[in-house]
Short mmCIF file of C-alpha atoms in Angstrom, two decimals:
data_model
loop_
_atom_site.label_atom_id
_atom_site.label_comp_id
_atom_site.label_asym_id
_atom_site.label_seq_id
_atom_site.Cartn_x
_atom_site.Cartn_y
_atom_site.Cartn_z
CA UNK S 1 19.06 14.89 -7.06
CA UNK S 2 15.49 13.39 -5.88
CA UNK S 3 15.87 10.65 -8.69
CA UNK S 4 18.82 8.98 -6.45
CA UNK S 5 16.14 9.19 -3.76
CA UNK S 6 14.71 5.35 -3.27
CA UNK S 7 11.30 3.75 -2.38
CA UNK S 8 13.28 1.59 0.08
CA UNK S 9 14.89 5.32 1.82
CA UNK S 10 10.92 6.03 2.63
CA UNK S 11 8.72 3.21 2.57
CA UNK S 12 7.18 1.27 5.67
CA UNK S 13 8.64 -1.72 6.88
CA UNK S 14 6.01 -2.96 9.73
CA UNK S 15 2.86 -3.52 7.61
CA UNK S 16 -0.77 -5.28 8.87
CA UNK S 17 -0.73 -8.47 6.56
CA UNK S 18 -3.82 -10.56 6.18
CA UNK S 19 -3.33 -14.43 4.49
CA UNK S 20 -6.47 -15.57 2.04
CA UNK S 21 -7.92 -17.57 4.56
CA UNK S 22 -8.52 -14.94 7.08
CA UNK S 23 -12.10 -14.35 8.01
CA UNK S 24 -14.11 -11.47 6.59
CA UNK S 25 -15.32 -9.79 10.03
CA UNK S 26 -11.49 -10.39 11.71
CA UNK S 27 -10.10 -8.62 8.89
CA UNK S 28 -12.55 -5.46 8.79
CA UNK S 29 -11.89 -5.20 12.29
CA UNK S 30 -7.90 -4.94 12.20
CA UNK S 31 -8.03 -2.64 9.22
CA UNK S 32 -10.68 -0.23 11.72
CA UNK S 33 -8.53 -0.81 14.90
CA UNK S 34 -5.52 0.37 12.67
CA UNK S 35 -6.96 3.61 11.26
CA UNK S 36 -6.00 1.82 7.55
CA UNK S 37 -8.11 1.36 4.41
CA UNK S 38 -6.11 -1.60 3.20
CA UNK S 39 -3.59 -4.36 3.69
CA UNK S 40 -1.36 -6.75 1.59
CA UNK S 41 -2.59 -10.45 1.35
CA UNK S 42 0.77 -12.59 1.59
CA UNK S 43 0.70 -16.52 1.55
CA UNK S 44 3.16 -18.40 4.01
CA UNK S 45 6.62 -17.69 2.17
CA UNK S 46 5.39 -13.80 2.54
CA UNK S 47 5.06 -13.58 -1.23
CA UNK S 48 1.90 -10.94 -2.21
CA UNK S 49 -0.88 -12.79 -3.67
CA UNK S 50 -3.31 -9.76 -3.34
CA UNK S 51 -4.92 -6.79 -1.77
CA UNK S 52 -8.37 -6.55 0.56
CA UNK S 53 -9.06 -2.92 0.29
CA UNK S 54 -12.69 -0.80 2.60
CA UNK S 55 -14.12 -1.62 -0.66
CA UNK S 56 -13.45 -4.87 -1.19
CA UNK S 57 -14.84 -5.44 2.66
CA UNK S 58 -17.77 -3.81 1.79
CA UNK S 59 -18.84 -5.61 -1.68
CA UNK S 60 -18.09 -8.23 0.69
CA UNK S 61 -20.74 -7.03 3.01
CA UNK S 62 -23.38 -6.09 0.73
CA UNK S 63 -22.98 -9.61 -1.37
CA UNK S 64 -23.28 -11.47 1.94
CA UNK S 65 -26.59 -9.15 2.81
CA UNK S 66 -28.01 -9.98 -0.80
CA UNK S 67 -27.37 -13.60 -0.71
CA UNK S 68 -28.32 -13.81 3.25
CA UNK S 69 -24.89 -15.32 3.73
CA UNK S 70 -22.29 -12.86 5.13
CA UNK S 71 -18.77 -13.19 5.69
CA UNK S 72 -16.52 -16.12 4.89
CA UNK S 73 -12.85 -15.61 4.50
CA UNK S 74 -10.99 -12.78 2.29
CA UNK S 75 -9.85 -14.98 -1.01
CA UNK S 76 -13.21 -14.17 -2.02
CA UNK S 77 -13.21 -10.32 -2.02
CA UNK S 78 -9.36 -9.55 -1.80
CA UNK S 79 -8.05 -8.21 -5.46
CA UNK S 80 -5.86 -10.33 -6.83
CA UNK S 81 -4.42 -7.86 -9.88
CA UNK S 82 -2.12 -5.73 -7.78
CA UNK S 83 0.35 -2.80 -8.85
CA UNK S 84 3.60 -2.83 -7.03
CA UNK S 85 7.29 -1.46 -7.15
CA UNK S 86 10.61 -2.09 -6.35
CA UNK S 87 12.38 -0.88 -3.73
CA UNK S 88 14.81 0.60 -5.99
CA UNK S 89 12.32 2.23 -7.85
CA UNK S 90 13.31 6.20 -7.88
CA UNK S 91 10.31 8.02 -5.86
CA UNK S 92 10.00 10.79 -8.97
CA UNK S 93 8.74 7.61 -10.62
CA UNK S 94 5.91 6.23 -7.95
CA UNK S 95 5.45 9.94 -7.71
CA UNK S 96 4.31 10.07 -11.51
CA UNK S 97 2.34 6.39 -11.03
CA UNK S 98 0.56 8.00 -8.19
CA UNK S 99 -0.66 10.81 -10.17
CA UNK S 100 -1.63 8.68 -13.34
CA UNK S 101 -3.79 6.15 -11.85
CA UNK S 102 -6.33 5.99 -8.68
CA UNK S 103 -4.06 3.95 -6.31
CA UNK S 104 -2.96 5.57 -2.99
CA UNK S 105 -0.11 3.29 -1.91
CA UNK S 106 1.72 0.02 -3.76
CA UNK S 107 3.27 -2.80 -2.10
CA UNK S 108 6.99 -2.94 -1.98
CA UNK S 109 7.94 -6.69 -3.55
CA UNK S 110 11.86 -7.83 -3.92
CA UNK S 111 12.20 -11.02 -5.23
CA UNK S 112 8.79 -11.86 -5.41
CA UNK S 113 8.54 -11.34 -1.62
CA UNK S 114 6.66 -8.09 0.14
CA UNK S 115 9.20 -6.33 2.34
CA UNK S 116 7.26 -3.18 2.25
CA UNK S 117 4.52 -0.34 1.27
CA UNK S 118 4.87 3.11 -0.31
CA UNK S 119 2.06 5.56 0.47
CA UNK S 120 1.36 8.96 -1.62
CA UNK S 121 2.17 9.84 1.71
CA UNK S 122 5.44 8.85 2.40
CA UNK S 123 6.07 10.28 -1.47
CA UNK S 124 5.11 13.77 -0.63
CA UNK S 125 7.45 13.84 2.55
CA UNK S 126 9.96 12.29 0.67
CA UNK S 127 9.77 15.26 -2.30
CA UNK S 128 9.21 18.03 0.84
CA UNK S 129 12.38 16.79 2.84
CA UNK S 130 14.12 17.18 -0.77
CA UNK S 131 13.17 20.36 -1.74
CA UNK S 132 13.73 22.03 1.67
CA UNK S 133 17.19 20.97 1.28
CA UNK S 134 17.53 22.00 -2.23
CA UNK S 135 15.93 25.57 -0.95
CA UNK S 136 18.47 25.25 1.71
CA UNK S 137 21.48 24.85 -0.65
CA UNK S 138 20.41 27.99 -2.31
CA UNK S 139 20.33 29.97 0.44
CA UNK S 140 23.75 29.13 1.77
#
């Protein structure tokens, strides 16, 4: 049954973290050297206190052009209201979250503290890995 499937079973571990204070320019760079269009803003217990998304680096950009001041650090552009999950959540659930709202991954947070990321990606293999065995089971 894919509801006894888990967000912990399929969600990534090894994540690209940025803290508040990180500079503008040295995040935008990590999040283009790792092919990713966002990462979790921790503080120094690892607890999430928000999300710099492409966008939110390039409002950053754009303000900075305006004003003739670019850059600074991340607090400034990061978003602070962030959806997350549990990693107990069933994956039919983030499955149905995904196709309600606009996000396309949500932080994994366990007692307060981020220990991971689910991606629409990682939801879809999870639901193809379960109905190829399902289809399998039928078969045999």
């Amino acid at each position: 049954m894919l509801k006894s499937v888990k967000v912990r079973d399929y969600m990534t571990r090894h994540l690209v973290t940025f803290h508040a204070d990180t500079d503008l320019f040295t995040a935008i760079n990590r999040l283009l050297e790792h092919r990713i269009s966002g990462a979790p803003v921790v503080d120094g217990q690892g607890r999430l206190v928000g999300l710099l998304s492409e966008g939110d680096c390039l409002r950053g950009i754009l303000q900075g052009a305006y004003y003739e001041a670019t850059g600074g650090t991340i607090a400034s552009y990061m978003t602070t209201a962030v959806e997350t999950t549990s990693p107990e959540a069933d994956i039919i659930e983030v499955a149905e979250r995904f196709l309600k709202g606009r996000r396309r991954r949500f932080p994994v947070v366990e007692g307060g503290k981020l220990v991971g990321q689910i991606s629409r990606h990682d939801v879809l293999l999870a639901v193809k890995e379960f109905a190829q065995h399902e289809e399998g089971h039928r078969r045999g």
